[in-house]
Amino acid sequence: MTSDRKPEAGAEFSHRSVLLDSAVDYMVSDPDGSYVDATFGRGGHSQLVLGCLGTSGQLLGIDKDPEAILVAEKLAEADSRFKYFHGSFAELGRAVSEAGWEQVDGVLMDLGVSSPQLDDASRGFSFMRDGPLDMRMNPQQSPSAAEWLMYAEEQEIADVIFRYGEEKFSRRIARQVVERRKEAPIETTLQLAALVSEAVPRKEKHKHPATRTFQAIRIFINRELEDLEIGLQAAVDRLAPGGRLVVISFHSLEDRLVKRFMRDLARGPRLPKGIPVTAAQETSDFRLIGKASKAGAGEVSENVRARSAVMRVLERIDNTKTSQGSA
């Protein structure tokens, strides 16, 4: 569904979300339905969703970042159809209950760190800008990246960088971290970026040597993959018949997790061979909608972050419509 409504002039939401139009088109099927933007960010997707909804439609925005919640508060004041919840999408079930809903007609997850977070040096996400080595999406939670690097064992650091960053030189980097912190704490982003550059013997073309390490530490500090597993299940548990879960991921670890989760649900229960089952027991309540989608060349040229984006869509089958159609 495509909306003709545009954000109001002077709106503060300057960040344009990746795969903005197609994600909302896939999710919004009923203008009077209830929807969840599980990664509100700066409201890019939420604004377009609200533009697609009628007067009875409702939208719930969720975000763990206090700065995102400040934006959500203003949107809630301006539009009574919008509610917000400060927390992780792992708490989606609780957020939906607090909104007074039992089921929702669609959930959108736009994973990873947002452009405003990357662009703000004080948040510590970027190895291209000097700032405190923080990396917390919610700075009210602990520990920061700098605090963790100060006390973590060398083996733990190496394991995190290898598991979440798929960095083959993780042991070298961890060893360098432990040696350097004996002299002084590693407190800034550029300190860590320089350390990683020194530790990595072979550089990848067109990729900063600190890319994988920063990704790994950020994912670990924010429990991103653990929250994603919980959040995906919470989302499908709340989906109404015909409702859709739309997920946009930005790196292979996220996408593999999402792909496996959706595929397994669409396949249905995998029962051992030889066990007698009815047709109903073999079918699934879910189906995949289309194939994985990527941003077009035009969007990538406007927003380089879109280059690695992958969108996947899962729908809870409305069996009432199926049975009516076959009657």
Protein backbone atom coordinates (compact mmCIF):
# COMPACT_ATOMS: atom_id res chain seq x y z
CA MET A 1 0.00 0.00 0.00
CA THR A 2 1.40 3.36 -0.99
CA SER A 3 0.43 6.61 0.71
CA ASP A 4 0.11 10.03 -0.90
CA ARG A 5 0.73 11.72 2.43
CA LYS A 6 4.09 13.34 2.97
CA PRO A 7 5.86 14.42 6.18
CA GLU A 8 4.92 17.93 7.21
CA ALA A 9 7.23 20.73 6.19
CA GLY A 10 9.78 21.48 8.85
CA ALA A 11 9.50 18.06 10.44
CA GLU A 12 12.56 17.17 12.51
CA PHE A 13 12.92 13.68 11.10
CA SER A 14 15.80 14.35 8.71
CA HIS A 15 17.04 10.75 8.65
CA ARG A 16 15.63 8.81 5.68
CA SER A 17 15.19 5.16 6.56
CA VAL A 18 16.59 2.46 4.31
CA LEU A 19 14.04 0.64 2.09
CA LEU A 20 11.48 3.06 3.47
CA ASP A 21 8.62 2.75 0.98
CA SER A 22 8.81 -0.97 0.23
CA ALA A 23 9.01 -1.96 3.91
CA VAL A 24 5.87 0.02 4.74
CA ASP A 25 4.09 -1.24 1.61
CA TYR A 26 4.71 -4.83 2.69
CA MET A 27 3.63 -4.26 6.30
CA VAL A 28 0.53 -2.06 6.07
CA SER A 29 -2.45 -3.98 4.69
CA ASP A 30 -5.31 -2.41 6.67
CA PRO A 31 -5.41 1.38 7.18
CA ASP A 32 -7.41 0.82 10.36
CA GLY A 33 -5.03 -1.79 11.77
CA SER A 34 -2.52 -1.75 14.63
CA TYR A 35 1.19 -1.78 13.82
CA VAL A 36 4.56 -1.78 15.56
CA ASP A 37 7.70 0.06 14.45
CA ALA A 38 10.02 -1.97 16.67
CA THR A 39 13.07 0.20 15.86
CA PHE A 40 11.68 3.73 15.87
CA GLY A 41 15.02 5.52 15.44
CA ARG A 42 14.21 9.03 14.23
CA GLY A 43 10.76 8.10 12.99
CA GLY A 44 11.35 7.71 9.26
CA HIS A 45 9.32 4.53 8.90
CA SER A 46 6.79 5.61 11.53
CA GLN A 47 5.95 8.80 9.68
CA LEU A 48 5.22 6.92 6.48
CA VAL A 49 3.16 4.30 8.33
CA LEU A 50 1.05 7.03 9.91
CA GLY A 51 0.57 8.51 6.46
CA CYS A 52 -0.90 5.18 5.33
CA LEU A 53 -3.26 4.80 8.29
CA GLY A 54 -6.81 5.98 8.64
CA THR A 55 -8.26 7.74 11.67
CA SER A 56 -8.75 4.41 13.47
CA GLY A 57 -5.28 3.08 12.69
CA GLN A 58 -2.69 2.83 15.45
CA LEU A 59 1.08 2.68 15.59
CA LEU A 60 3.43 1.78 18.45
CA GLY A 61 7.07 2.84 18.27
CA ILE A 62 9.74 1.02 20.29
CA ASP A 63 13.34 2.10 20.86
CA LYS A 64 15.99 1.66 23.54
CA ASP A 65 17.78 4.92 22.67
CA PRO A 66 16.70 7.84 24.93
CA GLU A 67 17.38 10.29 22.10
CA ALA A 68 14.99 8.38 19.85
CA ILE A 69 12.36 8.48 22.59
CA LEU A 70 12.60 12.27 22.70
CA VAL A 71 11.62 12.28 19.03
CA ALA A 72 8.86 9.73 19.71
CA GLU A 73 7.43 11.93 22.47
CA LYS A 74 7.02 14.82 20.04
CA LEU A 75 5.36 12.58 17.47
CA ALA A 76 2.95 11.24 20.09
CA GLU A 77 2.01 14.81 21.02
CA ALA A 78 1.38 15.66 17.37
CA ASP A 79 -0.54 12.49 16.43
CA SER A 80 -2.89 10.69 18.83
CA ARG A 81 -2.67 7.49 16.76
CA PHE A 82 0.96 7.04 17.82
CA LYS A 83 2.22 5.55 21.08
CA TYR A 84 5.78 4.75 22.15
CA PHE A 85 7.66 2.40 24.46
CA HIS A 86 11.18 2.96 25.79
CA GLY A 87 12.96 -0.38 25.67
CA SER A 88 14.29 -3.14 23.45
CA PHE A 89 12.16 -4.91 20.87
CA ALA A 90 12.91 -8.01 22.95
CA GLU A 91 10.19 -6.52 25.19
CA LEU A 92 7.72 -6.27 22.30
CA GLY A 93 5.14 -8.45 24.00
CA ARG A 94 5.11 -6.24 27.07
CA ALA A 95 5.03 -3.08 24.93
CA VAL A 96 2.01 -4.32 22.99
CA SER A 97 0.21 -5.25 26.21
CA GLU A 98 0.90 -1.84 27.73
CA ALA A 99 -0.54 -0.26 24.59
CA GLY A 100 -3.74 -2.15 25.36
CA TRP A 101 -3.54 -4.49 22.35
CA GLU A 102 -3.65 -8.27 22.10
CA GLN A 103 -2.56 -8.68 18.48
CA VAL A 104 -1.03 -6.49 15.79
CA ASP A 105 -1.38 -6.40 12.02
CA GLY A 106 2.29 -5.84 11.30
CA VAL A 107 5.73 -5.45 12.85
CA LEU A 108 8.74 -3.73 11.30
CA MET A 109 12.34 -4.18 12.49
CA ASP A 110 15.10 -2.03 10.96
CA LEU A 111 18.13 -3.56 12.64
CA GLY A 112 21.53 -2.24 13.65
CA VAL A 113 22.85 1.21 14.40
CA SER A 114 21.13 4.22 12.86
CA SER A 115 22.74 7.00 10.84
CA PRO A 116 22.16 9.62 13.60
CA GLN A 117 23.91 7.34 16.08
CA LEU A 118 26.86 6.85 13.72
CA ASP A 119 27.07 10.55 12.93
CA ASP A 120 27.14 11.62 16.59
CA ALA A 121 30.76 11.23 17.71
CA SER A 122 29.74 11.37 21.37
CA ARG A 123 27.93 8.02 21.02
CA GLY A 124 31.16 6.20 20.15
CA PHE A 125 29.84 4.03 17.31
CA SER A 126 32.07 5.28 14.51
CA PHE A 127 35.77 4.61 13.98
CA MET A 128 35.85 7.61 11.61
CA ARG A 129 35.08 10.22 14.30
CA ASP A 130 36.88 10.76 17.58
CA GLY A 131 34.70 10.41 20.63
CA PRO A 132 34.29 8.46 23.86
CA LEU A 133 34.32 4.71 23.31
CA ASP A 134 30.73 4.14 24.39
CA MET A 135 28.68 2.22 21.76
CA ARG A 136 25.62 1.80 23.99
CA MET A 137 22.28 2.29 22.26
CA ASN A 138 20.94 3.07 25.72
CA PRO A 139 23.66 5.01 27.57
CA GLN A 140 21.75 4.45 30.82
CA GLN A 141 22.77 0.79 30.73
CA SER A 142 26.22 -0.63 31.48
CA PRO A 143 28.91 -1.39 30.59
CA SER A 144 30.21 0.91 27.87
CA ALA A 145 32.65 -0.49 25.31
CA ALA A 146 35.55 1.23 27.08
CA GLU A 147 34.55 -0.25 30.44
CA TRP A 148 34.23 -3.73 29.01
CA LEU A 149 37.61 -3.57 27.24
CA MET A 150 39.20 -2.48 30.52
CA TYR A 151 38.24 -5.60 32.50
CA ALA A 152 37.45 -8.37 29.99
CA GLU A 153 39.81 -11.32 29.71
CA GLU A 154 41.90 -11.58 26.55
CA GLN A 155 40.15 -14.80 25.50
CA GLU A 156 36.71 -13.21 25.92
CA ILE A 157 37.70 -10.20 23.81
CA ALA A 158 39.06 -12.48 21.08
CA ASP A 159 35.92 -14.63 21.14
CA VAL A 160 33.60 -11.62 20.87
CA ILE A 161 35.52 -10.09 17.96
CA PHE A 162 35.63 -13.42 16.14
CA ARG A 163 32.01 -14.43 16.78
CA TYR A 164 30.27 -11.13 16.14
CA GLY A 165 32.73 -9.57 13.71
CA GLU A 166 33.98 -12.68 11.92
CA GLU A 167 37.42 -11.14 12.24
CA LYS A 168 40.16 -13.67 11.52
CA PHE A 169 42.77 -11.58 13.36
CA SER A 170 40.71 -11.44 16.56
CA ARG A 171 43.46 -13.00 18.70
CA ARG A 172 46.02 -10.44 17.56
CA ILE A 173 43.60 -7.60 18.29
CA ALA A 174 42.69 -8.95 21.73
CA ARG A 175 46.36 -9.35 22.62
CA GLN A 176 47.04 -5.78 21.56
CA VAL A 177 44.12 -4.50 23.64
CA VAL A 178 45.39 -6.23 26.77
CA GLU A 179 48.95 -4.98 26.24
CA ARG A 180 47.83 -1.40 25.56
CA ARG A 181 45.50 -1.13 28.54
CA LYS A 182 48.40 -1.94 30.86
CA GLU A 183 49.81 1.44 29.87
CA ALA A 184 46.53 3.41 29.83
CA PRO A 185 42.79 2.78 29.36
CA ILE A 186 41.48 2.68 25.80
CA GLU A 187 38.90 5.44 26.07
CA THR A 188 38.25 6.86 22.60
CA THR A 189 37.10 5.53 19.25
CA LEU A 190 40.20 6.64 17.38
CA GLN A 191 42.44 5.01 19.99
CA LEU A 192 40.75 1.68 19.38
CA ALA A 193 40.67 2.16 15.60
CA ALA A 194 44.41 2.88 15.53
CA LEU A 195 45.14 -0.11 17.76
CA VAL A 196 43.20 -2.45 15.46
CA SER A 197 44.93 -1.04 12.38
CA GLU A 198 48.29 -1.82 13.97
CA ALA A 199 47.22 -5.34 14.96
CA VAL A 200 45.78 -6.37 11.58
CA PRO A 201 48.63 -7.46 9.28
CA ARG A 202 46.63 -7.57 6.06
CA LYS A 203 44.06 -4.95 5.10
CA GLU A 204 40.90 -5.58 3.07
CA LYS A 205 40.43 -3.41 0.02
CA HIS A 206 37.83 -0.65 0.48
CA LYS A 207 37.23 -1.62 4.14
CA HIS A 208 38.66 0.04 7.24
CA PRO A 209 40.53 -2.56 9.33
CA ALA A 210 38.48 -1.61 12.41
CA THR A 211 35.11 -2.26 10.76
CA ARG A 212 34.66 -5.82 11.99
CA THR A 213 35.95 -5.11 15.49
CA PHE A 214 33.66 -2.12 16.02
CA GLN A 215 30.70 -4.12 14.72
CA ALA A 216 31.51 -7.02 17.03
CA ILE A 217 31.89 -4.95 20.19
CA ARG A 218 28.73 -2.97 19.44
CA ILE A 219 26.69 -6.14 18.90
CA PHE A 220 28.04 -7.65 22.11
CA ILE A 221 27.59 -4.56 24.29
CA ASN A 222 23.98 -4.12 23.15
CA ARG A 223 23.06 -7.82 23.14
CA GLU A 224 21.80 -7.32 19.61
CA LEU A 225 21.59 -10.93 18.45
CA GLU A 226 20.15 -12.19 21.73
CA ASP A 227 17.51 -9.45 21.64
CA LEU A 228 16.80 -10.20 17.98
CA GLU A 229 16.04 -13.87 18.67
CA ILE A 230 13.67 -12.93 21.48
CA GLY A 231 12.14 -10.07 19.51
CA LEU A 232 11.41 -12.15 16.42
CA GLN A 233 9.53 -14.72 18.49
CA ALA A 234 7.67 -12.00 20.40
CA ALA A 235 6.64 -10.42 17.09
CA VAL A 236 5.18 -13.58 15.55
CA ASP A 237 3.45 -14.44 18.83
CA ARG A 238 1.52 -11.16 18.54
CA LEU A 239 0.81 -11.22 14.79
CA ALA A 240 -2.86 -11.40 13.89
CA PRO A 241 -3.95 -13.63 10.98
CA GLY A 242 -2.82 -11.90 7.80
CA GLY A 243 -0.27 -9.85 9.75
CA ARG A 244 3.28 -9.47 8.50
CA LEU A 245 6.72 -9.27 10.06
CA VAL A 246 9.14 -7.17 7.98
CA VAL A 247 12.83 -7.24 8.93
CA ILE A 248 15.67 -5.20 7.42
CA SER A 249 19.17 -6.37 8.37
CA PHE A 250 22.59 -4.95 7.56
CA HIS A 251 25.13 -7.71 8.12
CA SER A 252 25.37 -11.43 7.56
CA LEU A 253 24.96 -12.48 11.20
CA GLU A 254 21.62 -10.71 11.50
CA ASP A 255 20.39 -11.82 8.12
CA ARG A 256 21.30 -15.49 8.70
CA LEU A 257 19.40 -15.45 11.98
CA VAL A 258 16.34 -13.82 10.40
CA LYS A 259 16.45 -16.07 7.34
CA ARG A 260 16.63 -19.24 9.45
CA PHE A 261 13.86 -18.08 11.80
CA MET A 262 11.45 -17.22 9.00
CA ARG A 263 12.31 -20.30 6.93
CA ASP A 264 11.72 -22.66 9.85
CA LEU A 265 8.34 -21.12 10.65
CA ALA A 266 7.25 -21.25 7.00
CA ARG A 267 8.27 -24.91 6.74
CA GLY A 268 6.20 -25.87 9.74
CA PRO A 269 6.97 -28.70 12.18
CA ARG A 270 9.65 -31.13 11.00
CA LEU A 271 8.42 -34.51 12.18
CA PRO A 272 10.45 -37.74 11.98
CA LYS A 273 9.78 -39.97 9.00
CA GLY A 274 7.32 -42.77 9.56
CA ILE A 275 5.11 -40.94 12.07
CA PRO A 276 1.50 -40.83 10.83
CA VAL A 277 0.27 -37.24 10.67
CA THR A 278 -2.71 -35.43 9.19
CA ALA A 279 -2.36 -32.78 6.49
CA ALA A 280 -3.22 -30.12 9.06
CA GLN A 281 -0.30 -31.19 11.22
CA GLU A 282 2.09 -30.88 8.30
CA THR A 283 1.09 -27.36 7.28
CA SER A 284 2.44 -24.12 8.72
CA ASP A 285 0.63 -21.04 9.99
CA PHE A 286 3.22 -18.87 8.24
CA ARG A 287 4.50 -18.23 4.74
CA LEU A 288 7.36 -16.26 3.22
CA ILE A 289 6.37 -13.27 1.09
CA GLY A 290 8.60 -12.96 -1.94
CA LYS A 291 12.36 -13.33 -1.89
CA ALA A 292 14.90 -11.32 0.05
CA SER A 293 14.91 -7.71 -1.23
CA LYS A 294 17.78 -5.26 -1.55
CA ALA A 295 17.90 -1.51 -2.10
CA GLY A 296 18.01 -0.27 -5.66
CA ALA A 297 20.91 1.60 -7.23
CA GLY A 298 19.15 4.94 -6.74
CA GLU A 299 18.73 4.48 -3.00
CA VAL A 300 22.29 3.23 -2.60
CA SER A 301 23.61 6.32 -4.41
CA GLU A 302 21.68 8.53 -1.97
CA ASN A 303 22.47 6.49 1.13
CA VAL A 304 25.56 4.26 1.12
CA ARG A 305 24.24 2.46 4.23
CA ALA A 306 21.56 0.91 2.02
CA ARG A 307 24.21 -1.06 0.13
CA SER A 308 24.22 -3.94 2.62
CA ALA A 309 20.51 -3.88 3.53
CA VAL A 310 18.46 -7.07 3.10
CA MET A 311 14.70 -7.15 3.70
CA ARG A 312 12.70 -10.31 4.45
CA VAL A 313 8.95 -10.66 5.01
CA LEU A 314 6.94 -13.32 6.86
CA GLU A 315 3.14 -13.52 7.01
CA ARG A 316 0.85 -15.33 9.42
CA ILE A 317 -1.65 -17.10 7.16
CA ASP A 318 -5.28 -16.09 7.57
CA ASN A 319 -6.89 -19.52 7.59
CA THR A 320 -10.40 -18.05 7.67
CA LYS A 321 -9.86 -16.56 4.21
CA THR A 322 -8.29 -19.81 3.00
CA SER A 323 -11.24 -21.89 4.18
CA GLN A 324 -13.75 -19.41 2.73
CA GLY A 325 -11.94 -19.46 -0.62
CA SER A 326 -12.05 -23.25 -0.79
CA ALA A 327 -15.65 -23.54 0.32
